[in-house]
Amino acid sequence: LHDKAIIRLDADEVALLLDFVENCGNELSGQALNYYKKTKDRDLAILTLLLGTGIRVSECVGLDLTDVDFKNNGITVTRKGGNQMVVYFGVEVEKALKHYIEGDRKAATPLSGHENALFLSTQKRRMGIQAVENMVKKYARQVTPTKKITPHKLRSTYGTSLYKETGDIYLVADVLGHKDVNTTKKHYAAIDEDRRRKAASAVKLRES
């Protein structure tokens, strides 16, 4: 089992984070405000996607425009080891992605070789892993200063929510792209503790 507790966002912190990205422009001015306006829809799309699908940051920056399928609400990601898989997303992710793709992404003129990239940097190139990590840290610091939140922590947040909702460790392993379900079990064993405690009061021996 894990020696250290998994750091993840609680449900209210997820909402706070997304609200903050949507509205923090009110507190900015000058150059910071200009930069925020340029990147807001993209950043919101990335954060919503990471929190709503649990994909890895490497999978996120590797996405092309053609990997997004709004007909079935799925994205084709290239997993570790190179195999491809469709990961499905819900309405919130759909909304954030559409808003970005039909707005800022459509208006952008990418540099040569970066035309297909879904997420572009302000230099009009495909965003790199480091850029997404910095962006996540920048926003998360404002919302949860005591937790060090990285894109991987957003993945853990998603995995935790999915496991709590479904109780299906095999589904969680599959969606997260874990080759071995034991990897998943190791990470989410702490949640099982809570469930085991509930078992203690679930069975009534005598009606009171």
Coordinates of N, CA, C and O in Angstrom, one line a residue, residues 1 163-164 185 188-200:
L1 N 0.8 -1.2 0.0 CA 0.0 0.0 0.0 C 0.9 1.2 0.0 O 2.0 1.2 0.4
Y163 N -14.2 6.0 -9.1 CA -14.3 4.8 -8.2 C -15.4 5.0 -7.2 O -16.1 4.0 -6.9
K164 N -15.5 6.2 -6.6 CA -16.5 6.4 -5.6 C -17.9 6.2 -6.2 O -18.8 5.7 -5.6
K185 N -5.5 -0.6 -7.8 CA -5.9 -1.0 -6.5 C -5.0 -0.3 -5.4 O -5.5 0.2 -4.4
Y188 N -6.1 3.4 -5.0 CA -7.4 3.7 -4.5 C -7.8 2.8 -3.3 O -9.0 2.8 -3.0
A189 N -6.9 2.2 -2.7 CA -7.2 1.3 -1.6 C -7.8 2.1 -0.4 O -8.6 1.6 0.4
A190 N -7.3 3.3 -0.2 CA -7.8 4.2 0.9 C -9.3 4.4 0.9 O -9.9 4.4 1.9
I191 N -9.8 4.4 -0.3 CA -11.3 4.6 -0.5 C -12.0 3.4 0.0 O -13.1 3.5 0.6
D192 N -11.4 2.2 -0.2 CA -12.0 1.0 0.3 C -12.1 1.0 1.8 O -13.0 0.3 2.3
E193 N -11.2 1.6 2.5 CA -11.3 1.7 3.9 C -12.6 2.3 4.3 O -13.3 1.8 5.2
D194 N -13.0 3.4 3.7 CA -14.3 4.1 4.0 C -15.4 3.1 3.7 O -16.4 3.0 4.5
R195 N -15.3 2.4 2.6 CA -16.4 1.5 2.3 C -16.5 0.3 3.3 O -17.6 -0.1 3.6
R196 N -15.3 -0.1 3.7 CA -15.3 -1.2 4.7 C -16.0 -0.8 6.0 O -16.7 -1.5 6.7
R197 N -15.7 0.5 6.4 CA -16.3 1.0 7.6 C -17.9 1.1 7.5 O -18.6 0.8 8.4
K198 N -18.3 1.4 6.3 CA -19.8 1.5 6.0 C -20.4 0.0 6.2 O -21.5 -0.1 6.6
A199 N -19.6 -1.0 5.9 CA -20.1 -2.3 6.0 C -20.4 -2.7 7.4 O -21.4 -3.4 7.7
A200 N -19.7 -2.1 8.4 CA -20.0 -2.3 9.8 C -21.4 -1.9 10.2 O -22.0 -2.6 11.0

